[in-house]
CSV table of C-alpha atoms in Angstrom, one decimal:
chain,number,residue,atom,x,y,z
A,30,MET,CA,109.8,94.2,-82.9
A,31,THR,CA,108.6,90.6,-83.1
A,32,ARG,CA,108.2,88.6,-80.0
A,33,LEU,CA,110.4,85.5,-79.7
A,34,ARG,CA,108.2,82.6,-78.8
A,35,LEU,CA,109.6,79.2,-78.0
A,36,PRO,CA,107.8,76.3,-79.3
A,37,ALA,CA,105.5,74.7,-76.7
A,38,TRP,CA,107.5,71.4,-76.3
A,39,LEU,CA,110.7,73.4,-75.8
A,40,ALA,CA,108.8,75.8,-73.4
A,41,ALA,CA,107.9,72.7,-71.4
A,42,VAL,CA,111.3,71.2,-71.3
A,43,SER,CA,112.6,74.5,-70.2
A,44,VAL,CA,110.5,74.9,-67.3
A,45,ILE,CA,111.0,71.4,-66.4
A,46,CYS,CA,114.7,71.9,-66.5
A,47,VAL,CA,114.7,74.8,-64.1
A,48,VAL,CA,112.4,73.2,-61.6
A,49,LEU,CA,114.6,70.2,-61.5
A,50,VAL,CA,117.8,71.9,-61.2
A,51,VAL,CA,116.3,73.8,-58.1
A,52,ALA,CA,115.1,70.6,-56.7
A,53,ALA,CA,118.4,68.7,-56.9
A,54,ALA,CA,120.2,71.7,-55.3
A,55,ARG,CA,118.0,71.3,-52.3
A,56,SER,CA,117.8,67.5,-52.1
A,57,ARG,CA,119.2,65.6,-49.6
A,58,ILE,CA,122.0,62.8,-50.4
A,59,LEU,CA,121.9,59.7,-48.4
A,60,PRO,CA,124.6,57.3,-48.0
A,61,LEU,CA,124.6,54.5,-50.5
A,62,SER,CA,124.2,51.8,-47.7
A,63,VAL,CA,120.9,52.9,-46.8
A,64,GLY,CA,117.8,50.9,-47.4
A,65,ASP,CA,117.4,48.7,-50.4
A,66,GLN,CA,120.0,50.4,-52.2
A,67,GLN,CA,122.5,47.7,-51.2
A,68,PHE,CA,120.4,44.9,-52.7
A,69,TYR,CA,121.3,46.3,-56.3
A,70,ILE,CA,124.8,47.6,-55.5
A,71,GLY,CA,125.7,44.0,-54.3
A,72,ILE,CA,124.5,42.5,-57.5
A,73,ALA,CA,126.2,45.4,-59.6
A,74,TYR,CA,129.4,44.8,-57.7
A,75,ASP,CA,129.8,41.2,-58.6
A,76,ILE,CA,128.9,42.1,-62.3
A,77,ARG,CA,131.7,44.4,-62.2
A,78,HIS,CA,134.2,42.1,-60.7
A,79,GLU,CA,133.0,38.7,-61.2
A,80,GLY,CA,131.2,39.0,-64.3
A,81,VAL,CA,128.2,37.0,-63.0
A,82,PHE,CA,124.8,38.2,-61.9
A,83,THR,CA,124.4,37.1,-58.7
A,84,ASN,CA,122.0,37.7,-55.6
A,85,GLY,CA,124.4,40.1,-54.1
A,86,PHE,CA,125.9,40.1,-50.8
A,87,VAL,CA,122.6,40.6,-48.8
A,88,PHE,CA,121.1,37.4,-50.0
A,89,ALA,CA,124.1,35.3,-50.3
A,90,GLU,CA,124.3,32.1,-47.9
A,91,GLU,CA,128.0,33.0,-47.7
A,92,PRO,CA,128.6,36.7,-47.8
A,93,ASP,CA,132.4,36.4,-47.9
A,94,GLU,CA,132.3,33.7,-50.5
A,95,ALA,CA,133.9,34.9,-53.9
A,96,PRO,CA,132.8,34.8,-56.4
A,97,HIS,CA,129.1,34.3,-55.4
A,98,PRO,CA,127.1,31.9,-57.2
A,99,PRO,CA,124.5,32.9,-60.1
A,100,GLY,CA,121.3,34.3,-58.9
A,101,MET,CA,117.9,35.5,-59.8
A,102,ARG,CA,116.6,37.1,-56.9
A,103,PHE,CA,116.0,40.3,-58.9
A,104,THR,CA,115.7,41.2,-62.6
A,105,PRO,CA,118.8,42.2,-64.3
A,106,LEU,CA,118.3,45.8,-65.9
A,107,TYR,CA,118.9,48.1,-62.8
A,108,PRO,CA,122.0,46.2,-61.5
A,109,ALA,CA,123.4,46.3,-65.1
A,110,PHE,CA,122.7,50.1,-65.4
A,111,LEU,CA,124.5,50.4,-61.9
A,112,ALA,CA,127.6,48.3,-63.2
A,113,THR,CA,127.8,50.3,-66.6
A,114,ILE,CA,127.8,53.5,-64.6
A,115,ALA,CA,130.5,52.3,-62.1
A,116,ALA,CA,132.7,51.5,-65.4
A,117,LEU,CA,131.9,55.2,-66.3
A,118,ASP,CA,132.1,57.1,-63.1
A,119,PRO,CA,135.4,56.1,-60.8
A,120,GLY,CA,133.8,57.8,-58.0
A,121,PHE,CA,130.8,55.7,-57.9
A,122,ASP,CA,133.1,52.5,-58.6
A,123,ARG,CA,134.9,53.2,-55.3
A,124,ALA,CA,131.7,53.9,-53.5
A,125,LEU,CA,130.4,50.7,-55.0
A,126,ASP,CA,133.6,48.7,-53.5
A,127,CYS,CA,133.2,50.4,-50.2
A,128,VAL,CA,129.5,49.5,-49.8
A,129,ALA,CA,130.3,45.9,-51.1
A,130,ALA,CA,133.4,45.4,-48.8
A,131,SER,CA,131.4,46.6,-45.7
A,132,HIS,CA,128.3,44.4,-46.4
A,133,GLY,CA,126.5,47.6,-46.2
A,134,GLN,CA,127.6,48.4,-42.6
A,135,ASP,CA,129.8,51.4,-43.4
A,136,ALA,CA,127.7,54.6,-43.3
A,137,GLY,CA,131.2,56.3,-44.1
A,138,CYS,CA,131.4,55.1,-47.5
A,139,PRO,CA,131.6,57.7,-50.3
A,140,ARG,CA,128.3,59.2,-51.7
A,141,ASP,CA,129.7,60.0,-55.2
A,142,ALA,CA,127.4,59.2,-57.7
A,143,PRO,CA,127.2,62.4,-60.0
A,144,VAL,CA,126.6,60.2,-63.5
A,145,LEU,CA,123.8,58.0,-61.7
A,146,ARG,CA,122.0,61.1,-60.1
A,147,SER,CA,122.1,63.1,-63.4
A,148,LEU,CA,120.7,60.4,-65.4
A,149,GLN,CA,117.8,59.7,-62.9
A,150,TYR,CA,117.0,63.5,-62.9
A,151,ALA,CA,116.9,63.3,-66.7
A,152,MET,CA,114.6,60.3,-66.3
A,153,ILE,CA,112.1,62.6,-64.2
A,154,ALA,CA,112.3,65.3,-66.7
A,155,TRP,CA,111.2,63.0,-69.4
A,156,VAL,CA,108.5,61.7,-67.0
A,157,PHE,CA,107.5,65.3,-66.5
A,158,TRP,CA,107.3,66.1,-70.2
A,159,LEU,CA,105.4,63.0,-71.1
A,160,VAL,CA,102.8,64.0,-68.5
A,161,TRP,CA,102.5,67.4,-70.1
A,162,TRP,CA,102.5,65.8,-73.8
A,163,LEU,CA,99.7,62.9,-72.5
A,164,ALA,CA,97.5,65.6,-71.0
A,165,ARG,CA,97.7,67.9,-74.1
A,166,ARG,CA,96.9,65.1,-76.4
A,167,LEU,CA,94.1,63.5,-74.5
A,168,ALA,CA,92.4,66.8,-73.9
A,169,GLN,CA,93.2,68.5,-77.0
A,170,ASP,CA,94.1,71.6,-75.2
A,171,GLU,CA,97.4,73.3,-74.5
A,172,LEU,CA,96.6,74.8,-71.3
A,173,THR,CA,95.3,71.3,-69.8
A,174,GLY,CA,98.9,70.2,-70.6
A,175,TRP,CA,100.4,73.0,-68.6
A,176,LEU,CA,98.1,72.5,-65.6
A,177,ALA,CA,98.9,68.7,-65.6
A,178,LEU,CA,102.7,69.6,-65.8
A,179,GLY,CA,102.1,72.2,-62.6
A,180,LEU,CA,100.2,69.4,-60.8
A,181,SER,CA,102.6,66.6,-61.3
A,182,PHE,CA,105.5,69.2,-59.8
A,183,ALA,CA,104.1,68.5,-56.3
A,184,CYS,CA,105.6,64.9,-56.7
A,185,LEU,CA,109.2,66.5,-56.9
A,186,PRO,CA,110.2,66.0,-53.2
A,187,MET,CA,109.2,62.3,-53.5
A,188,LEU,CA,111.0,61.6,-56.9
A,189,SER,CA,114.0,63.7,-56.0
A,190,ALA,CA,114.7,61.3,-52.8
A,191,TYR,CA,114.8,58.5,-55.2
A,192,ALA,CA,116.7,60.2,-57.9
A,193,ASN,CA,119.5,60.4,-55.4
A,194,ASN,CA,119.4,56.6,-54.5
A,195,ALA,CA,120.7,53.8,-56.3
A,196,MET,CA,117.0,52.0,-56.4
A,197,THR,CA,114.7,50.9,-59.1
A,198,GLU,CA,111.8,53.4,-58.5
A,199,ILE,CA,113.0,56.4,-61.2
A,200,ALA,CA,114.0,53.8,-63.8
A,201,ALA,CA,110.8,51.6,-63.6
A,202,LEU,CA,108.6,54.7,-63.3
A,203,THR,CA,110.4,56.3,-66.6
A,204,LEU,CA,109.8,53.0,-68.3
A,205,ALA,CA,106.4,52.5,-67.4
A,206,VAL,CA,105.0,56.1,-68.5
A,207,SER,CA,107.0,55.7,-71.6
A,208,ALA,CA,105.1,52.5,-72.3
A,209,ILE,CA,101.8,54.5,-71.5
A,210,ALA,CA,102.8,57.2,-73.7
A,211,ALA,CA,103.7,55.0,-76.7
A,212,GLY,CA,100.4,53.0,-76.3
A,213,VAL,CA,98.3,56.2,-76.6
A,214,ALA,CA,100.4,57.2,-79.5
A,215,GLY,CA,99.5,53.8,-80.9
A,216,LEU,CA,96.0,54.0,-80.8
A,217,PRO,CA,93.7,53.2,-82.4
A,218,GLY,CA,95.9,50.3,-83.5
A,219,ARG,CA,99.3,51.3,-85.1
A,220,ILE,CA,101.5,48.5,-84.5
A,221,PRO,CA,105.0,50.5,-84.1
A,222,GLY,CA,103.5,52.3,-81.3
A,223,PHE,CA,102.1,49.2,-79.6
A,224,ALA,CA,105.5,47.5,-80.3
A,225,VAL,CA,107.6,50.4,-78.7
A,226,ALA,CA,104.9,50.4,-75.8
A,227,ARG,CA,105.7,46.7,-75.2
A,228,LEU,CA,109.5,47.0,-75.2
A,229,CYS,CA,109.1,49.9,-72.9
A,230,ALA,CA,106.7,47.6,-70.7
A,231,GLY,CA,109.1,44.6,-70.9
A,232,ALA,CA,112.0,46.9,-69.7
A,233,ALA,CA,109.9,48.1,-66.7
A,234,ALA,CA,109.2,44.4,-66.0
A,235,MET,CA,113.0,43.5,-66.1
A,236,THR,CA,113.4,46.6,-63.7
A,237,ARG,CA,110.7,45.7,-61.3
A,238,PRO,CA,108.8,42.4,-62.1
A,239,ALA,CA,105.5,43.4,-60.8
A,240,PHE,CA,105.2,45.4,-64.0
A,241,LEU,CA,104.8,42.3,-66.2
A,242,PHE,CA,101.3,41.6,-64.6
A,243,ALA,CA,100.2,45.1,-65.5
A,244,TRP,CA,101.2,45.0,-68.9
A,245,VAL,CA,99.7,41.8,-69.7
A,246,ALA,CA,96.4,42.9,-68.5
A,247,ALA,CA,96.0,46.7,-69.2
A,248,PRO,CA,96.1,46.5,-73.3
A,249,LEU,CA,93.8,43.9,-73.3
A,250,ALA,CA,91.2,45.6,-71.1
A,251,ALA,CA,91.7,48.8,-73.0
A,252,VAL,CA,90.8,46.7,-76.2
A,253,LEU,CA,87.7,44.9,-74.7
A,254,LEU,CA,86.3,48.0,-72.8
A,255,ALA,CA,86.9,50.1,-76.0
A,256,ARG,CA,86.1,48.5,-79.4
A,257,THR,CA,86.3,44.9,-79.3
A,258,ARG,CA,85.8,44.4,-83.0
A,259,HIS,CA,88.4,47.1,-84.0
A,260,ARG,CA,90.8,44.7,-85.8
A,261,PRO,CA,94.1,47.2,-85.9
A,262,LEU,CA,93.6,47.5,-82.2
A,263,TRP,CA,93.8,43.7,-81.8
A,264,LEU,CA,96.8,43.5,-84.0
A,265,GLY,CA,98.4,46.3,-81.9
A,266,CYS,CA,97.8,44.5,-78.9
A,267,LEU,CA,99.5,41.4,-80.6
A,268,ALA,CA,102.4,43.5,-81.4
A,269,PHE,CA,102.7,44.8,-77.8
A,270,TRP,CA,103.0,41.3,-76.5
A,271,LEU,CA,105.3,39.6,-78.9
A,272,ALA,CA,107.7,42.7,-78.6
A,273,GLY,CA,107.7,42.2,-74.7
A,274,ALA,CA,108.4,38.5,-75.2
A,275,VAL,CA,111.5,39.3,-77.4
A,276,LEU,CA,113.0,41.1,-74.6
A,277,ILE,CA,111.9,39.0,-71.6
A,278,ALA,CA,112.6,35.8,-73.2
A,279,PRO,CA,116.6,35.8,-73.1
A,280,TRP,CA,116.5,36.3,-69.4
A,281,VAL,CA,113.9,33.6,-68.7
A,282,LEU,CA,115.9,31.3,-71.0
A,283,ARG,CA,119.3,32.1,-69.0
A,284,ASN,CA,117.5,31.5,-65.6
A,285,ALA,CA,116.2,27.9,-67.0
A,286,LEU,CA,119.9,27.0,-68.5
A,287,VAL,CA,121.8,28.3,-65.6
A,288,LEU,CA,119.7,28.0,-62.4
A,289,GLY,CA,117.0,25.5,-63.8
A,290,THR,CA,113.9,27.9,-63.1
A,291,PRO,CA,112.5,29.4,-66.3
A,292,GLY,CA,111.1,32.6,-64.6
A,293,LEU,CA,111.9,36.4,-63.9
A,294,THR,CA,113.0,36.0,-60.4
A,295,ALA,CA,113.0,33.6,-57.3
A,296,GLY,CA,112.8,34.1,-53.8
A,297,TYR,CA,112.1,37.7,-53.4
A,298,GLY,CA,108.4,37.2,-54.2
A,299,PRO,CA,107.5,35.0,-51.3
A,300,GLN,CA,109.5,37.4,-48.8
A,301,VAL,CA,107.4,40.3,-49.8
A,302,LEU,CA,104.2,38.0,-49.7
A,303,VAL,CA,104.8,37.0,-46.2
A,304,GLN,CA,105.3,40.5,-44.8
A,305,ARG,CA,102.2,41.5,-46.4
A,306,LEU,CA,100.1,38.3,-45.0
A,307,ALA,CA,101.3,39.5,-41.6
A,308,PHE,CA,98.6,42.3,-41.7
A,309,ASP,CA,95.8,39.8,-42.1
A,310,GLN,CA,96.6,38.9,-38.3
A,311,MET,CA,95.0,42.3,-37.3
A,312,THR,CA,91.6,42.2,-35.5
A,313,TRP,CA,88.5,43.5,-37.0
A,314,PHE,CA,88.6,46.7,-34.8
A,315,GLU,CA,92.5,46.9,-36.1
A,316,TRP,CA,91.1,46.6,-39.6
A,317,ARG,CA,88.6,49.7,-39.3
A,318,LEU,CA,91.3,51.4,-37.4
A,319,ALA,CA,93.7,51.0,-40.5
A,320,PHE,CA,91.6,53.1,-42.7
A,321,LEU,CA,92.2,55.9,-40.3
A,322,CYS,CA,95.9,55.4,-39.6
A,323,TRP,CA,96.8,55.0,-43.4
A,324,LEU,CA,95.4,58.3,-44.0
A,325,PRO,CA,98.0,61.1,-44.8
A,326,ASP,CA,98.9,62.2,-41.3
A,327,GLY,CA,96.9,59.2,-39.8
A,328,ASN,CA,99.2,58.5,-37.2
A,329,GLY,CA,98.4,61.9,-35.5
A,330,LEU,CA,94.8,61.4,-36.1
A,331,GLY,CA,95.0,58.1,-34.4
A,332,ASN,CA,96.8,59.4,-31.4
A,333,LEU,CA,94.2,62.3,-31.3
A,334,LEU,CA,91.0,59.9,-31.5
A,335,PHE,CA,92.1,56.8,-29.7
A,336,GLY,CA,94.8,57.6,-27.5
A,337,HIS,CA,98.9,57.7,-28.1
A,338,GLY,CA,100.2,54.8,-29.7
A,339,ALA,CA,97.0,53.9,-31.5
A,340,CYS,CA,98.6,53.6,-35.1
A,341,HIS,CA,102.0,51.7,-33.8
A,342,ARG,CA,101.4,48.4,-35.2
A,343,TYR,CA,100.7,49.6,-38.8
A,344,GLY,CA,104.2,51.4,-38.9
A,345,TRP,CA,107.8,50.6,-39.8
A,346,SER,CA,109.5,50.7,-36.4
A,347,ASP,CA,111.6,47.6,-35.3
A,348,THR,CA,109.5,46.8,-32.2
A,349,PRO,CA,108.5,43.1,-32.5
A,350,ASP,CA,104.5,43.8,-32.2
A,351,THR,CA,104.5,45.6,-35.5
A,352,PHE,CA,102.7,43.8,-38.1
A,353,TYR,CA,105.8,44.5,-40.5
A,354,GLU,CA,108.3,43.0,-38.1
A,355,ILE,CA,106.0,40.0,-37.5
A,356,GLY,CA,106.1,39.3,-41.1
A,357,ASN,CA,109.9,39.8,-41.5
A,358,GLY,CA,110.5,37.8,-38.2
A,359,PRO,CA,108.5,35.0,-36.7
A,360,LEU,CA,105.9,34.4,-39.4
A,361,MET,CA,108.6,34.3,-42.2
A,362,GLN,CA,110.6,31.9,-40.2
A,363,SER,CA,107.9,29.4,-39.3
A,364,ALA,CA,106.4,29.5,-42.9
A,365,LEU,CA,110.0,29.0,-44.3
A,366,ALA,CA,110.5,26.1,-42.0
A,367,ALA,CA,107.0,24.6,-42.9
A,368,ALA,CA,107.3,25.2,-46.5
A,369,GLY,CA,110.8,23.4,-46.5
A,370,GLY,CA,112.7,26.5,-48.1
A,371,TRP,CA,112.0,29.3,-50.4
A,372,ASN,CA,111.0,27.1,-53.4
A,373,GLY,CA,107.9,25.8,-51.6
A,374,MET,CA,107.1,29.0,-49.9
A,375,MET,CA,104.6,30.6,-52.4
A,376,PRO,CA,102.3,27.4,-52.6
A,377,PHE,CA,102.4,26.9,-49.0
A,378,MET,CA,101.3,30.4,-48.1
A,379,VAL,CA,98.6,30.3,-50.8
A,380,ARG,CA,97.3,27.1,-49.5
A,381,THR,CA,97.6,27.6,-45.7
A,382,MET,CA,97.3,31.4,-45.3
A,383,ILE,CA,95.4,32.9,-48.1
A,384,LEU,CA,92.7,30.5,-49.0
A,385,PRO,CA,91.5,29.4,-45.7
A,386,ASP,CA,90.7,32.9,-44.6
A,387,LEU,CA,89.9,34.6,-48.0
A,388,ILE,CA,87.7,37.1,-46.6
A,389,LYS,CA,90.0,38.5,-44.4
A,390,TYR,CA,92.7,38.5,-47.0
A,391,ILE,CA,90.4,40.3,-49.4
A,392,ALA,CA,89.4,42.8,-46.5
A,393,VAL,CA,92.8,43.7,-45.6
A,394,THR,CA,93.8,44.4,-49.2
A,395,LEU,CA,91.0,47.2,-49.3
A,396,PRO,CA,92.7,49.6,-46.7
A,397,LEU,CA,96.2,48.8,-47.9
A,398,ALA,CA,95.1,49.9,-51.4
A,399,LEU,CA,93.8,53.1,-50.2
A,400,ARG,CA,97.2,53.7,-48.0
A,401,GLY,CA,99.1,53.0,-51.5
A,402,ALA,CA,96.6,55.4,-53.3
A,403,PHE,CA,97.5,58.6,-51.2
A,404,ILE,CA,100.7,59.4,-53.0
A,405,VAL,CA,102.3,62.7,-51.8
A,406,HIS,CA,100.0,62.7,-48.9
A,407,TRP,CA,96.9,64.8,-49.2
A,408,TRP,CA,97.7,65.7,-52.9
A,409,GLY,CA,96.9,61.8,-53.7
A,410,PHE,CA,94.1,62.0,-51.2
A,411,LEU,CA,92.3,64.7,-53.2
A,412,LEU,CA,93.1,63.4,-56.6
A,413,ALA,CA,92.7,59.8,-56.2
A,414,PRO,CA,88.8,60.0,-56.2
A,415,VAL,CA,88.8,62.4,-59.0
A,416,CYS,CA,90.9,60.0,-61.2
A,417,ALA,CA,88.6,57.0,-60.0
A,418,ALA,CA,85.8,59.0,-61.3
A,419,ALA,CA,87.2,59.8,-64.7
A,420,THR,CA,88.3,55.9,-64.9
A,421,VAL,CA,84.8,55.2,-64.4
A,422,THR,CA,83.5,57.4,-67.0
A,423,ALA,CA,86.3,56.4,-69.4
A,424,LEU,CA,84.8,52.7,-68.9
A,425,VAL,CA,81.2,53.8,-69.6
A,426,ARG,CA,82.1,55.8,-72.4
A,427,ARG,CA,84.9,53.2,-73.9
A,428,ASN,CA,87.5,56.1,-74.0
A,429,ALA,CA,90.4,53.6,-74.9
A,430,ALA,CA,93.0,56.6,-74.6
A,431,PHE,CA,92.4,57.2,-71.0
A,432,LEU,CA,92.2,53.8,-70.1
A,433,MET,CA,95.6,53.4,-71.6
A,434,VAL,CA,96.6,56.0,-68.9
A,435,SER,CA,94.7,54.8,-65.8
A,436,LEU,CA,94.2,51.2,-66.0
A,437,ALA,CA,97.9,50.0,-65.5
A,438,PRO,CA,98.4,52.3,-62.3
A,439,TRP,CA,95.3,51.0,-60.9
A,440,PHE,CA,96.2,47.5,-61.4
A,441,MET,CA,99.4,48.1,-60.0
A,442,LEU,CA,97.8,49.6,-56.8
A,443,LEU,CA,95.5,46.5,-56.2
A,444,LEU,CA,98.4,44.1,-57.1
A,445,SER,CA,100.7,45.7,-54.5
A,446,ALA,CA,98.2,45.8,-52.0
A,447,ALA,CA,97.3,42.2,-52.3
A,448,VAL,CA,101.2,40.8,-52.5
A,449,ALA,CA,102.9,43.4,-50.8
A,450,VAL,CA,102.9,46.1,-48.1
A,451,ASN,CA,102.0,48.6,-50.6
A,452,GLN,CA,104.3,51.7,-49.8
A,453,GLU,CA,103.9,54.8,-51.4
A,454,ARG,CA,107.1,54.3,-53.6
A,455,TYR,CA,105.1,51.4,-55.2
A,456,ASN,CA,102.4,53.5,-56.8
A,457,HIS,CA,104.5,56.6,-58.5
A,458,LEU,CA,102.9,55.6,-61.6
A,459,LEU,CA,99.5,57.0,-60.2
A,460,LEU,CA,100.9,60.6,-60.8
A,461,VAL,CA,100.2,60.6,-64.5
A,462,PRO,CA,96.6,59.7,-64.5
A,463,TYR,CA,96.2,61.8,-60.9
A,464,ALA,CA,97.8,65.0,-62.7
A,465,ILE,CA,95.9,64.6,-66.0
A,466,SER,CA,92.4,64.2,-64.5
A,467,GLY,CA,92.9,66.8,-62.0
A,468,ALA,CA,94.2,69.3,-64.7
A,469,VAL,CA,90.9,68.3,-66.7
A,470,ILE,CA,88.8,69.4,-63.6
A,471,ILE,CA,90.5,72.5,-63.2
A,472,ARG,CA,90.3,73.4,-66.9
A,473,ARG,CA,86.5,73.0,-66.6
A,474,TYR,CA,86.4,75.3,-63.7
A,475,LEU,CA,88.3,77.8,-65.9
A,476,GLY,CA,86.3,77.6,-68.8
A,477,THR,CA,84.3,74.6,-70.6
A,478,ARG,CA,85.7,73.7,-73.9
A,479,GLY,CA,83.9,71.3,-76.5
A,480,ASN,CA,86.5,68.8,-77.2
A,481,ASP,CA,87.5,67.0,-73.9
A,482,THR,CA,88.4,63.7,-75.1
A,483,VAL,CA,89.3,62.8,-71.3
A,484,ALA,CA,85.8,62.8,-70.6
A,485,SER,CA,84.3,61.7,-73.7
C-alpha cells in the first residue's frame, strides 16, 4: 500500500490550523471596552454612522457632539477594517454601538465579534506559515522550517490575546511579516517582489504609523550592506518605495485638503513621546535598577534583592509616582500648556526635554530596548542574543536575505524604545527572526549541514 504524503506546505497549514483551533478554544475574551480597543471602535462607529473618519469619542473635544469632526489622530486602515466587519456582522455592529454609546464605560456591552476574531486568527495562521516558509527558504532545509514553526508556537498565548481584541497588533504584524516575505522572495532584485513588499509595508504603516520608518530604512540598509553595486537590487528598492508611496499618498492628500496637515497622523505621536520622556526623570540608581526590573519576572527579582516595591515606579499601576502616570499626568499637562497645544508639542519636547539632556535620553533608551526585546518573557530573553549574533554575522557576510528578515524588527525595537514606553506588544515582529535564528542553532546541534544560508 502506498503511504499518503501531504505536500510540505499543506502539512504546515494543517499543523498550524490544529494548534490555532486549540488555542482559540482556550483563550479568554475580554470586553470590547477594555484598553485601547475603544480608540479604534469609536472611529469605526463614526465611519458606520456618519461616514466620516474622525478621532473617535475618546479624543473628541466634545464626546457627545454629533457628528464628530474629521480627524487624523490614527491611520485609517484598521478602523475601516472594523467598520467593514460591523457591516457584515450584526452582532459586532451592536457591540460597536454599545461601546460608543457608553463612551467605553459599559463593561456589560456584548462581546460578539466572531468574524473579527476568525479573521485575526487566520492572520496568525498566515504569519506562522510565513515563518515556516522563510526559515525553509533561508536555510534551504525542511527541518529548519519545522523547528522555526515549533519555536514560534511559544508566541501563541501572546498572539491569541490580541486576536480576540479590536486592536491593530495582529493586522500590523501580518502585513509586516508579509512585507518581509515578499522582500525575501524579491531578492536579488525582482521588481514585482519588492513592489508587493512595499504595498504590504505601506499597509502596515497605514495600520501602525511607526512601520513607515522601518520600511524606509530597512531595504536601503540591506542594499548597502549586501551588494552596493548590484543594479537589480537598487531597482527593486526603488520599486519598493514607489509602491508604498502610491498606497500612502491618498491619505496624506486627504489630510492636507481636509485638515490642512499633510501627514499620516497628528496628536498621538506627542502623547506617546511625553509618556516615554517621563522615564528620563529616573535617577542613575533607578536607571541601573531598570535593567533588573525590566527582565522577565524582574519585579520579583527586584523585591528579592532590593526589598518590596523596588520596581514599583517602572510599572503600569495608576499611582501618581510611577513614571508612566507622571507622563500621562503632570508632565503631559505642563508640556501641553508650555507648547501652546498639540501642534507645537513635538518640537517643544525635542527642544526642551531631549536635546538639553541627550545623554540621559540615550541612556534610558537602552534598558527600554532590552525590555521590549524580551517578548514572551524568557523565550525572548534566550533568543534575543542568538538573533543578535545571527544579525551581526549577516552584516559581516553581507547576507541580504537574513538582513531583510532581521533589520526591520531591530529598527522597530530601537524606535519604540526611543519614542514610546516600548511594551512587549510593540515588538511582536521580533518573533520571526528569533524563531528562525533559534531554529538554525538547534539544527546545527542536531547535525551540521553544508548549505546554511542564514549563517553564510
